[in-house]
Short mmCIF file of C-alpha atoms in Angstrom, two decimals:
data_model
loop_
_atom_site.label_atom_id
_atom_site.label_comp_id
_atom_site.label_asym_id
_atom_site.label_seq_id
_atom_site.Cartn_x
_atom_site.Cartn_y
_atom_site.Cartn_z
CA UNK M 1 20.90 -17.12 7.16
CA UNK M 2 18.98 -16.69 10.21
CA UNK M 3 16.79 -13.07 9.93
CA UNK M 4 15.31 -11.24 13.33
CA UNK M 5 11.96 -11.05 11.93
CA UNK M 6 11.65 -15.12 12.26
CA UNK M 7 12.08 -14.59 15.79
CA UNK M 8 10.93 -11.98 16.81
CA UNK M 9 8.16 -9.10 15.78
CA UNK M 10 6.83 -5.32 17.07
CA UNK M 11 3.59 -6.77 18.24
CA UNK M 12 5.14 -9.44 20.60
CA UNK M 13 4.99 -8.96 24.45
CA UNK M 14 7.39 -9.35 27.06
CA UNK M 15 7.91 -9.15 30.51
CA UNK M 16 11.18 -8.39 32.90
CA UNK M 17 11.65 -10.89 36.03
CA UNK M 18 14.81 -11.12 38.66
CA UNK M 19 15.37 -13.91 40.65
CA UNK M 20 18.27 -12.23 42.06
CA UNK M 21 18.78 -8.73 43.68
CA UNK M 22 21.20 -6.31 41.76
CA UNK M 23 23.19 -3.57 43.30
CA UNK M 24 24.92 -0.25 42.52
CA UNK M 25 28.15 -2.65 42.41
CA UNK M 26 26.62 -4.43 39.90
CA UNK M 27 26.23 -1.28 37.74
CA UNK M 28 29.98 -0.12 38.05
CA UNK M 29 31.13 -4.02 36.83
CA UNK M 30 28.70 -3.84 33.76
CA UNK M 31 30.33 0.07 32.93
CA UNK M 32 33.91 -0.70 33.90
CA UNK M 33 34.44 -4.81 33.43
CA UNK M 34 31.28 -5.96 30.91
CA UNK M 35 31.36 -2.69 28.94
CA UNK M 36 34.50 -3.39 27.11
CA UNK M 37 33.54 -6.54 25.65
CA UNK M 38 29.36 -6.33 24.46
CA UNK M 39 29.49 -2.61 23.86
CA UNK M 40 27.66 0.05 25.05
CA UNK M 41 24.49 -0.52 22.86
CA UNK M 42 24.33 -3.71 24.62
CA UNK M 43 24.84 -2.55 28.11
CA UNK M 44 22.16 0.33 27.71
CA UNK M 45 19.30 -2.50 26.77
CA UNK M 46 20.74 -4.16 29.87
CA UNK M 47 20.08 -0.77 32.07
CA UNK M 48 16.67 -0.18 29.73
CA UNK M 49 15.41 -3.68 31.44
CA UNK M 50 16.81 -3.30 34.43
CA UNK M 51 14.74 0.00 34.44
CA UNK M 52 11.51 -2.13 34.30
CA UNK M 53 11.51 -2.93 37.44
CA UNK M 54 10.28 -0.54 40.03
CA UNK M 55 11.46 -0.23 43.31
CA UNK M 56 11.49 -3.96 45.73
CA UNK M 57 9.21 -5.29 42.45
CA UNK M 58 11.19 -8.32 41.13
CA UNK M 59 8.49 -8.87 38.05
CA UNK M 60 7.48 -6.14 35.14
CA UNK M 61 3.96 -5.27 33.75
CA UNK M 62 3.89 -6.60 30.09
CA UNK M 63 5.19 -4.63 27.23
CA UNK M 64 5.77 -4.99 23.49
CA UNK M 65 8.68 -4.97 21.58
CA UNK M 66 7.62 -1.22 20.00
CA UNK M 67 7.76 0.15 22.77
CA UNK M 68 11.23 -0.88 23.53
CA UNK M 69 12.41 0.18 20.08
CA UNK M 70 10.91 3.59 20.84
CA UNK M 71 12.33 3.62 24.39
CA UNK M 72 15.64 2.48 22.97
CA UNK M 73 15.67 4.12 19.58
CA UNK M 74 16.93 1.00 18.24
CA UNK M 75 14.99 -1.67 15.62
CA UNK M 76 14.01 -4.92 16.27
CA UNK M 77 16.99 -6.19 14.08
CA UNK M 78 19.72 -4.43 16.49
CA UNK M 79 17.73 -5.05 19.43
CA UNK M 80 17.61 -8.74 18.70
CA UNK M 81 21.24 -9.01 18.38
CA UNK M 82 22.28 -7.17 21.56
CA UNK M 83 20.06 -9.55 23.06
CA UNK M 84 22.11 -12.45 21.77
CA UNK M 85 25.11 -10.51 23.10
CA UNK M 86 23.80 -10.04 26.52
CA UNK M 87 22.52 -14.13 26.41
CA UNK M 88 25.98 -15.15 24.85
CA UNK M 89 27.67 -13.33 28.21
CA UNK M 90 25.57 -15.00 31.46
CA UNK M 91 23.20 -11.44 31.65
CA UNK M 92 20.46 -12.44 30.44
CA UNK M 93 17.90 -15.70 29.74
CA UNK M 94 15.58 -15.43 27.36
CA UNK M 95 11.86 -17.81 27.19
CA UNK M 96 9.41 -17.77 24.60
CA UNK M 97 5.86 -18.65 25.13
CA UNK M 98 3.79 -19.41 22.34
CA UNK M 99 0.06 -18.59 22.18
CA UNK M 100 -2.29 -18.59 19.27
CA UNK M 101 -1.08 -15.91 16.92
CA UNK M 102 1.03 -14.36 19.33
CA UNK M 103 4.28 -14.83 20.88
CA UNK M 104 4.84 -13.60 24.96
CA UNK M 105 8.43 -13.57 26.09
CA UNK M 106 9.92 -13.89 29.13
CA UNK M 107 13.20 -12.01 29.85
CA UNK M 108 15.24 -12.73 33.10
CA UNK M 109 17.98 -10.72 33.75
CA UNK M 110 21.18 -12.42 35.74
CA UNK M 111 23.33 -9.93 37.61
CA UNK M 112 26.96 -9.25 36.49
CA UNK M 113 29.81 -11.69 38.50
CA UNK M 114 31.60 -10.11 41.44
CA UNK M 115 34.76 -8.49 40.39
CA UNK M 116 36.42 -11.24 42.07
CA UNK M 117 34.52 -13.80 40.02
CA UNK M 118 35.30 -11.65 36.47
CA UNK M 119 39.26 -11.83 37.62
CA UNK M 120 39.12 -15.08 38.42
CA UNK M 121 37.33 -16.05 34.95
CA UNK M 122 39.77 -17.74 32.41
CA UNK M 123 37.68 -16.22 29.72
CA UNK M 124 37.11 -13.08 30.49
CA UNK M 125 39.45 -11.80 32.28
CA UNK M 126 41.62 -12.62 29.10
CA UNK M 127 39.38 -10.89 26.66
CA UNK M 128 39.10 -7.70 29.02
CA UNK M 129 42.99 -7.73 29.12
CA UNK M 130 43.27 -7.90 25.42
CA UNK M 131 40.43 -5.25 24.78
CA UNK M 132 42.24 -2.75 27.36
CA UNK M 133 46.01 -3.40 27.73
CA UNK M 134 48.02 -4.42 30.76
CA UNK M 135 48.19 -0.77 32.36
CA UNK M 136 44.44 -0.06 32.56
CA UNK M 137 43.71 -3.98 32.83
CA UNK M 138 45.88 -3.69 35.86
CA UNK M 139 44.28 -0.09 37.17
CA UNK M 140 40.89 -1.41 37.00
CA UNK M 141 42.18 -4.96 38.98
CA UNK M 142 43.28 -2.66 41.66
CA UNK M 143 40.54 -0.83 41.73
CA UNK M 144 38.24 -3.69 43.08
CA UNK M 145 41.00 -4.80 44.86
CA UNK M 146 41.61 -3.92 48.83
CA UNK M 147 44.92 -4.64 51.03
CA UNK M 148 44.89 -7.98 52.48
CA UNK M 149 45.35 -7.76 56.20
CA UNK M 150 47.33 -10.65 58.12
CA UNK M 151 45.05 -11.68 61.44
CA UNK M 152 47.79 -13.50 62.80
CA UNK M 153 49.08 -10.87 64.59
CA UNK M 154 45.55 -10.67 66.17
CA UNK M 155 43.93 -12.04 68.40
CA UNK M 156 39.96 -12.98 67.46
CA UNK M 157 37.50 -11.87 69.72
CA UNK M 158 34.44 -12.60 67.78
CA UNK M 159 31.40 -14.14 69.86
CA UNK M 160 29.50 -17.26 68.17
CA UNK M 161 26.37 -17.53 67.93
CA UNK M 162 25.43 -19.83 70.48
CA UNK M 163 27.44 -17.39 72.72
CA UNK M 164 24.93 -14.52 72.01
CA UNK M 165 21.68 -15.89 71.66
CA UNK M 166 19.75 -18.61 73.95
CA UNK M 167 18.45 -22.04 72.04
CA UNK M 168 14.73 -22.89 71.98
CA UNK M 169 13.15 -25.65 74.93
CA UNK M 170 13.11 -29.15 72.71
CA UNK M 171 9.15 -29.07 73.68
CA UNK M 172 8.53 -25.81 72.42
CA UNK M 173 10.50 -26.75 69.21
CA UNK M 174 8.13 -29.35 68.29
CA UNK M 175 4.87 -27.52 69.32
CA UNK M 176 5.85 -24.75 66.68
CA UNK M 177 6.69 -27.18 64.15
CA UNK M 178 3.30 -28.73 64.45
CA UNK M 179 1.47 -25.01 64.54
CA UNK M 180 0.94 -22.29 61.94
CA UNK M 181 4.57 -21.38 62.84
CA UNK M 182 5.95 -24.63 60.93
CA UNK M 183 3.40 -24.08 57.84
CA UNK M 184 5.22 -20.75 57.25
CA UNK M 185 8.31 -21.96 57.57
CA UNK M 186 8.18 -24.19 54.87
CA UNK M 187 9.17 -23.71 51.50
CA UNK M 188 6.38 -23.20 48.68
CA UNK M 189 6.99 -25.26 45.49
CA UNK M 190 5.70 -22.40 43.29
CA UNK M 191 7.99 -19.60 45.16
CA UNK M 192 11.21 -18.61 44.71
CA UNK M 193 13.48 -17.13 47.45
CA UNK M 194 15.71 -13.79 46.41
CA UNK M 195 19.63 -14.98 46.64
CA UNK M 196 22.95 -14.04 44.79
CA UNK M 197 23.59 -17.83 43.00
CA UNK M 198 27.25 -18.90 42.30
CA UNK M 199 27.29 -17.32 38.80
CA UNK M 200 28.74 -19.95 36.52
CA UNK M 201 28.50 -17.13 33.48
CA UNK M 202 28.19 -18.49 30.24
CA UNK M 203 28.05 -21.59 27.88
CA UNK M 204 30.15 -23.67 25.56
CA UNK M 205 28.90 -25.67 22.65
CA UNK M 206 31.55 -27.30 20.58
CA UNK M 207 34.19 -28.70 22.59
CA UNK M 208 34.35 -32.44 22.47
CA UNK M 209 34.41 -33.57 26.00
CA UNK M 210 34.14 -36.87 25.52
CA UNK M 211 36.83 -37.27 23.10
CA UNK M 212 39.25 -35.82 25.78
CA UNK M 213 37.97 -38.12 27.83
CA UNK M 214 38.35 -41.09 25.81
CA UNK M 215 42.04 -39.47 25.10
CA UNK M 216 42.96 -39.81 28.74
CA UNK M 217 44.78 -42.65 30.47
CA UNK M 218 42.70 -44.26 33.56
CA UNK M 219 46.52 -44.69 34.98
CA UNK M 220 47.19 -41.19 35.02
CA UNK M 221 43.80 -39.61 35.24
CA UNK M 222 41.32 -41.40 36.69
CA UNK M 223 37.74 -40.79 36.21
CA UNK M 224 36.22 -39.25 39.38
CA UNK M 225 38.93 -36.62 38.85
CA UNK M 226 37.13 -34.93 36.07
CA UNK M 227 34.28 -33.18 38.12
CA UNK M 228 31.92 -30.92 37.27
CA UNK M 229 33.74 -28.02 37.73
CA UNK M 230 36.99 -29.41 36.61
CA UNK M 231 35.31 -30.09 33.06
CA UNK M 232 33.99 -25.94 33.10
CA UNK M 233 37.07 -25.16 33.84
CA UNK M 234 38.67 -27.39 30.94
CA UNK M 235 35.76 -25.93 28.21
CA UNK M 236 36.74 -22.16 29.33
CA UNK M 237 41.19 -22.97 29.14
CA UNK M 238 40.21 -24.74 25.62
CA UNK M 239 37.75 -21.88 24.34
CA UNK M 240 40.23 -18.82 25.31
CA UNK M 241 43.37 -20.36 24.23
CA UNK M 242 42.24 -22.53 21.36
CA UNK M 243 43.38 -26.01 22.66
CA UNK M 244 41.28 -29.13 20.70
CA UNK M 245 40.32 -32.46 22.78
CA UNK M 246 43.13 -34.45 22.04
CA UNK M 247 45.72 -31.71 22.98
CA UNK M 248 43.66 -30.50 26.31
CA UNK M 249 43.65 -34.51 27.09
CA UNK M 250 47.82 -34.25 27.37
CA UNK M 251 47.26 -30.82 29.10
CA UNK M 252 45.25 -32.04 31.94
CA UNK M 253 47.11 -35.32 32.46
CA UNK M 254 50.55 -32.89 33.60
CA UNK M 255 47.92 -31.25 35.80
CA UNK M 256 47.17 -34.25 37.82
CA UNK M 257 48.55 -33.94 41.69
CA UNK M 258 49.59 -36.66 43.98
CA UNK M 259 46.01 -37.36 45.48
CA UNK M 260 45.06 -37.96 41.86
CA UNK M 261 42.86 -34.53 41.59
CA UNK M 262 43.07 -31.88 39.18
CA UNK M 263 45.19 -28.98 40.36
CA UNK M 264 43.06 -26.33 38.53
CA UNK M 265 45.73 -23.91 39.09
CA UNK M 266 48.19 -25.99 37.25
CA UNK M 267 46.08 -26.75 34.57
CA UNK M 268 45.58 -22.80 33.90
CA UNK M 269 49.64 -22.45 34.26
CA UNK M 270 49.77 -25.56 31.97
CA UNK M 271 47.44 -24.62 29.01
CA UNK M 272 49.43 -21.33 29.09
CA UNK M 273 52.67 -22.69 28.56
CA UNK M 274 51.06 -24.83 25.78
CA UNK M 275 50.03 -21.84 24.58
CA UNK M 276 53.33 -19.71 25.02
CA UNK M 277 55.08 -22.88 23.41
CA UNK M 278 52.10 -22.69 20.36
CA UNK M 279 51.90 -18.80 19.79
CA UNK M 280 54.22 -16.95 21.66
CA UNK M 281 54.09 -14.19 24.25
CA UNK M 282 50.77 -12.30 22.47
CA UNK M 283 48.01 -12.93 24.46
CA UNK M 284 45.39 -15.42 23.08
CA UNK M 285 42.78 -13.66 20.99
CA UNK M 286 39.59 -14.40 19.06
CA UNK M 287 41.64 -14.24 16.18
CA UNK M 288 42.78 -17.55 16.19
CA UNK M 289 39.20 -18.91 16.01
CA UNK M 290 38.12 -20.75 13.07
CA UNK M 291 34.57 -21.07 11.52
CA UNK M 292 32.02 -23.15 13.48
CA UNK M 293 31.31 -26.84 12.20
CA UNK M 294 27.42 -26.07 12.34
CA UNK M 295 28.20 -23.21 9.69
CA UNK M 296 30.41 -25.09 7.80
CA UNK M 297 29.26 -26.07 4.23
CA UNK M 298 32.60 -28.27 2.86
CA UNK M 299 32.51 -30.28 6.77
CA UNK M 300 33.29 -33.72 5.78
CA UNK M 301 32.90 -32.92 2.11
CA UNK M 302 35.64 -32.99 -0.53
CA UNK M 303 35.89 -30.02 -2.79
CA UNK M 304 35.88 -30.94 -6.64
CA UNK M 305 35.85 -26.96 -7.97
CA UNK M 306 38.14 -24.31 -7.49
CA UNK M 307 35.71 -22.38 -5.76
CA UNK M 308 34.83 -25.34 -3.16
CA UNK M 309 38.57 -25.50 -2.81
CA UNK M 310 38.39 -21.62 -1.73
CA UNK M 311 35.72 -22.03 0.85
CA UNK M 312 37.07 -24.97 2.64
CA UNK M 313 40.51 -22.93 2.53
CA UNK M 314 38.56 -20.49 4.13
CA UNK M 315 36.21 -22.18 6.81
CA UNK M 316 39.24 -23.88 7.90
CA UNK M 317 42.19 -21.15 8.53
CA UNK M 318 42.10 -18.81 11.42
CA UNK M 319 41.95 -14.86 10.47
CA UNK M 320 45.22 -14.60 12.40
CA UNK M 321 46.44 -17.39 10.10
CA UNK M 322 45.58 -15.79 6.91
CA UNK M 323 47.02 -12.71 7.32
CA UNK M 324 50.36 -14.72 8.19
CA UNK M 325 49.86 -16.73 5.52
CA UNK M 326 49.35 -13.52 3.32
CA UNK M 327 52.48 -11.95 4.68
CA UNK M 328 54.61 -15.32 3.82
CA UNK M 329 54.89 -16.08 7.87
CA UNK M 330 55.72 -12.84 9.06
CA UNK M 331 54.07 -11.91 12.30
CA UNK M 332 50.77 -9.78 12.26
CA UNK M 333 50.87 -6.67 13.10
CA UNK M 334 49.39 -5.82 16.49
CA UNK M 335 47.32 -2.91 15.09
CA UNK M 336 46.33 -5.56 12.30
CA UNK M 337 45.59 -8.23 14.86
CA UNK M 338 42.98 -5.66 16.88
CA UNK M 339 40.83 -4.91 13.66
CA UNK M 340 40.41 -9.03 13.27
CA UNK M 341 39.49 -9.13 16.68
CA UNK M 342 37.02 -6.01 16.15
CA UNK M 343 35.66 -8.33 12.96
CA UNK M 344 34.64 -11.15 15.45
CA UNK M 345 33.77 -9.39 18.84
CA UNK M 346 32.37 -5.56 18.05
CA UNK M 347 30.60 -6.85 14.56
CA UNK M 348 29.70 -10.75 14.81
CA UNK M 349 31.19 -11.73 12.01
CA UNK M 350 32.57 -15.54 11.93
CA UNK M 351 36.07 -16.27 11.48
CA UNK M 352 35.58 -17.77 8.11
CA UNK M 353 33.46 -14.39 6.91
CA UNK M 354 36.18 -12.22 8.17
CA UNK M 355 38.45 -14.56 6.56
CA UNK M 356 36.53 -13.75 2.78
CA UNK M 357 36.33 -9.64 3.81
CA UNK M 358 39.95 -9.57 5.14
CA UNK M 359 40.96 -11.37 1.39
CA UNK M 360 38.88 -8.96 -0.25
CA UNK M 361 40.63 -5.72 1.38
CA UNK M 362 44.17 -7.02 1.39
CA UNK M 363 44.04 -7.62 -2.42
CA UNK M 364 42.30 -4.68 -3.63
CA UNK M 365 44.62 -2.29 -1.64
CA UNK M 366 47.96 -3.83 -2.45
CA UNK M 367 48.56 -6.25 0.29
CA UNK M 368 47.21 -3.12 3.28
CA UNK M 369 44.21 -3.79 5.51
CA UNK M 370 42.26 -0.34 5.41
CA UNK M 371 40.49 0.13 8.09
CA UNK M 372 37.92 2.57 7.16
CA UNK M 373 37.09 0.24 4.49
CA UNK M 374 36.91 -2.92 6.25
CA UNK M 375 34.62 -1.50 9.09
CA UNK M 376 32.30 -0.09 6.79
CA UNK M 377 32.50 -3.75 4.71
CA UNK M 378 31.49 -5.07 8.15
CA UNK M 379 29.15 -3.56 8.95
CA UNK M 380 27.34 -4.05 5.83
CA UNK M 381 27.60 -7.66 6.12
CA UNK M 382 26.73 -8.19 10.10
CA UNK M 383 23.28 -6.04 9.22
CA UNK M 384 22.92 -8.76 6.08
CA UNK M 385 23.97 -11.41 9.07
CA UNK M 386 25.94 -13.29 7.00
CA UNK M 387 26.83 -16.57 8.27
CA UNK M 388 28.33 -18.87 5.65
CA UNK M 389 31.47 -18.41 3.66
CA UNK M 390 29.79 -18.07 0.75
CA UNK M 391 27.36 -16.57 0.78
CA UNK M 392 30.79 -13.58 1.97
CA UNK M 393 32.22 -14.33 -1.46
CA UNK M 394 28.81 -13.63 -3.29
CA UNK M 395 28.83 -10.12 -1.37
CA UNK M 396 32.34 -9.46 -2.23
CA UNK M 397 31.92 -10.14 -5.86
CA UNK M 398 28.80 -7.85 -5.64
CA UNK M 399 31.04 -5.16 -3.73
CA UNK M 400 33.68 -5.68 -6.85
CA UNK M 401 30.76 -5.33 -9.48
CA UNK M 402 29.48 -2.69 -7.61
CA UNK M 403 32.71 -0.59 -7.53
CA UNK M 404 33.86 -1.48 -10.86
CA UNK M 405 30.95 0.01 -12.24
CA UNK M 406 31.06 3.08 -10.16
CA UNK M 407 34.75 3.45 -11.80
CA UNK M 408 33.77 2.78 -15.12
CA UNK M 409 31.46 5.78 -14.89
CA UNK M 410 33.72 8.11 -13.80
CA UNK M 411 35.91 7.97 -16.24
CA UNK M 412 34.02 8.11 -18.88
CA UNK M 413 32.55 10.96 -17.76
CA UNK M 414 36.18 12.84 -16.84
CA UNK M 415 38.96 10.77 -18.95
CA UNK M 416 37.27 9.65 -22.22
CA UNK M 417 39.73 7.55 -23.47
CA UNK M 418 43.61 6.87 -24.05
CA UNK M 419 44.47 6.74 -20.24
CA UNK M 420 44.26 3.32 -18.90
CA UNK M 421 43.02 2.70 -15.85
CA UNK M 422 45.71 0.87 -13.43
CA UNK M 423 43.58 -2.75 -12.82
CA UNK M 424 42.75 -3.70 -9.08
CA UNK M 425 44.51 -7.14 -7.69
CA UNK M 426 41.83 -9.37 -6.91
CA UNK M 427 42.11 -13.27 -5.29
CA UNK M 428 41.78 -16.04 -8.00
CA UNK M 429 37.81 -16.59 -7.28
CA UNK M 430 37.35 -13.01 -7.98
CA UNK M 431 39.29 -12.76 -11.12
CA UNK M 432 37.28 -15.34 -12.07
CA UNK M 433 34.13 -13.64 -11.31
CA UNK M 434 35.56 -10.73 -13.41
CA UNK M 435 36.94 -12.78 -16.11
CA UNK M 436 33.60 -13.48 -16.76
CA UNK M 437 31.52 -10.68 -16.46
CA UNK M 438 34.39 -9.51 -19.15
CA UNK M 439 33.59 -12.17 -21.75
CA UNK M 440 30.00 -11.49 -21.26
CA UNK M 441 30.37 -7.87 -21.96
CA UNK M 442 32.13 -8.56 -25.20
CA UNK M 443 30.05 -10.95 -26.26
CA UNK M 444 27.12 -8.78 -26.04
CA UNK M 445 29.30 -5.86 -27.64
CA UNK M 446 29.78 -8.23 -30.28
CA UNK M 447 26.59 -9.26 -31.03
CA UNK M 448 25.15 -5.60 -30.91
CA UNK M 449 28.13 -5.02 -33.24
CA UNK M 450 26.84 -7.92 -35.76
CA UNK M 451 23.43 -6.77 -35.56
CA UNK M 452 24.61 -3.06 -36.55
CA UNK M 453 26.20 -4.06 -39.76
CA UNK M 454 23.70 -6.08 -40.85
CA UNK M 455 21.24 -3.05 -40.17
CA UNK M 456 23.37 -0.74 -42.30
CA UNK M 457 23.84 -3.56 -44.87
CA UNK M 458 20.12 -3.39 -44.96
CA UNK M 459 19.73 0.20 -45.68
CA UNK M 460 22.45 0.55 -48.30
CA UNK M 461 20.35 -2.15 -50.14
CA UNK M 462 17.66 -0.18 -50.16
CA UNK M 463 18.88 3.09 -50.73
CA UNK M 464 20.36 1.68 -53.62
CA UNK M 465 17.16 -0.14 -54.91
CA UNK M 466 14.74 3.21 -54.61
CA UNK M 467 18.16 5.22 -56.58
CA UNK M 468 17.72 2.40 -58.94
CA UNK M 469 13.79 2.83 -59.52
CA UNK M 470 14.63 6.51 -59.94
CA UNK M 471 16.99 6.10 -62.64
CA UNK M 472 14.74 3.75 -64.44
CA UNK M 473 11.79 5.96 -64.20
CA UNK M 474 13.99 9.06 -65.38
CA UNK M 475 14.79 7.03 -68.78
CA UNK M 476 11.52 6.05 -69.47
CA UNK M 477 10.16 9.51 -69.52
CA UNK M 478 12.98 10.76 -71.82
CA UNK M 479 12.14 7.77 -74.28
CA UNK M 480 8.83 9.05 -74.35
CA UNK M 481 9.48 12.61 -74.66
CA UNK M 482 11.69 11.72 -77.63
#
């Protein structure tokens, strides 16, 4: 389990830097297109930053993190995981510098995509349209949108450049290149010149690109046809709509045109039909993710216990999956499918922990997902930034304990006896848990209840001893009275 405090503490400084201009455009695609997806808590620590900087100043004064908690009114836990939100999405880069006993960071904020680069985004663009629905995902597309205006009915009348402004003597050209005037016009090494980059956005880390590689046929595909951005492109289709290596490798050999390059438009129309073919008409969701191999503790290990048996069940089945599986293959509810979605995006839990809290709510409340219940559950465990599978069960079985107890209590207090209490459904690895606790309980009960007699044994010997000595005493006075 990875805690902020490791990385991060009160006392360390940071500064603010832009390599890049940003502009009130920017500001309406953070509110209206980023918004949706990191929250607002994460967007205001966007605008708090962006606030550093003062007017034409591209570089901060230094500041520590208490200050920004006070500034933000948010701790150094919730600010460090906005920050991972905000890194996670293309908006930020993050350095560290470290010094002595103290740590200096360096934050560099990366403006938002155009709207035309967010549309065009396989990932996105999805995840926006899932978040908001096809009407306002539609109202908020037009919105950035203008009419497109055919010039072919006109005729251009637009002077070049060469047209406009006169060229420079060759003599003079090379006098000014030798002067002062050719020292300022190069380039400093340690400068960097304002400009609005291509965004790329954001990073993928686990799909195998060389196994899709190895997957493809040099006959159908050959190798200069996987360029750079055709291999982005492939990581953001596979991410979004769940494709592995070996699958995407049959995907982008139907995507291969006549010249023998990548139609990237076919390829998106492609790994949607796979897709449509795979999962039907719902659009792709992070649902369907399963837990990362890096946070995986049965990878490439075979379970022996029933409990190892539960985890790998777990680490390796989709949320979406388990709550068909629960429902013996009926199709998930859309109102269901949102709150898994809500597990993963809004509170960072991975797909094998939702997995363990979704299991935990659907047996305890008769096959129904509460939602209440499961946000508050969630909460709880993305402050406790649970990670492994687990180390979810070992919360849930405190949760059980927890509420079991709290029950317990209650009716003691109120019912005191012949009503019995209707018992909770729990999974297998829970009943376990309680089966347990159970026999402990009586065994303890037991042993008190040993330890009792044998106290009261005990006394009855002794009371009847001393009623003994009495009667013995009494006798010998009378015989000497007689």
């Amino acid at each position: 389990m990875s805690w902020h405090w490791r990385e991060l503490l009160p006392v360390d400084r940071y500064t603010v830097r832009t390599s890049d201009y940003l502009t009130d455009m920017d500001q309406k695609v953070m509110v209206l297109l980023y918004q949706p997806l990191i929250g607002t808590v994460a967007n205001g620590l966007y605008t708090t930053l962006w606030a550093h900087l003062e007017r034409d100043q591209w570089v901060s004064s230094e500041q520590t993190h208490r200050q920004l908690m006070l500034m933000t009114e948010l701790s150094l836990g919730e600010i460090f995981e906005q920050r991972k939100k905000l890194e996670g999405i293309g908006l930020l880069k993050s350095y560290k510098q470290k010094a002595d006993s103290e740590s200096r960071y360096l934050y560099e904020l990366q403006p938002p995509m155009t709207p035309k680069q967010f549309f065009e985004n396989d990932v996105l663009s999805v995840y926006l349209f899932n978040r908001l629905g096809k009407t306002q995902f539609r109202e908020l597309r037009n919105r950035f949108s203008v009419d497109a205006v055919s010039t072919s009915e006109y005729t251009e009348l637009t002077y070049s450049f060469d047209e406009v402004y006169t060229s420079l003597h060759h003599s003079e050209m090379v006098s000014n290149l030798r002067s002062e005037t050719g020292e300022a016009l190069a380039n400093h090494t340690n400068k960097t010149i304002l400009s609005r980059h291509d965004k790329q956005g954001f990073s993928f880390e686990d799909f195998d690109m060389e196994l899709m590689k190895n997957a493809l046929s040099s006959f159908v595909v050959p190798e200069q046809a996987i360029t750079k951005v055709v291999e982005e492109t492939i990581i953001r289709l596979a991410f979004v709509y769940c494709v592995d290596p070996l699958e995407m490798s049959k995907i982008v050999s139907q995507a291969v045109g006549p010249d023998e390059r990548v139609d990237l438009e076919l390829l998106r129309k492609k790994a949607q039909d796979w897709y449509r073919l795979e999962y039907g008409s719902n659009p792709p969701g992070l649902g369907l993710r399963t837990q990362p191999m890096n946070e995986r503790t049965m990878n490439q290990k075979e379970p022996t216990t029933d409990e190892e048996k539960t985890i790998l069940f777990y680490e390796e089945t989709s949320p979406l999956r388990l709550l068909e599986l629960r429902s013996e293959g009926a199709q998930v509810a859309p109102a269901d499918a949102k709150i898994v979605e809500g597990l993963i995006l809004d509170y960072q839990l991975l797909p094998g922990v939702a997995n363990v809290l979704l299991d935990y709510v659907l047996y305890q409340y008769d096959m129904k997902l509460s939602k209440p219940l499961v946000h508050k559950i969630a909460g709880h465990w993305s402050r406790k930034k649970v990670k492994l599978v687990q180390e979810a069960m070992q919360l849930a079985k405190q949760e059980k304990q927890s509420k079991a107890e709290a029950t317990d209590s209650y009716s003691t207090q109120k019912q005191q006896g012949k009503r019995n209490r209707k018992k909770d459904k729990l999974p297998k690895w829970l009943l376990e848990e309680k089966q347990s606790q159970e026999q402990a309980k009586a065994e303890t009960a037991s042993a008190s209840e040993t330890k009792s007699k044998q106290q009261n044994d005990t006394e009855q010997q002794s009371k009847q001893s001393f009623e003994s000595m009495l009667e013995e005493l009494k006798r010998s006075k009378q015989q000497k009275g007689g």
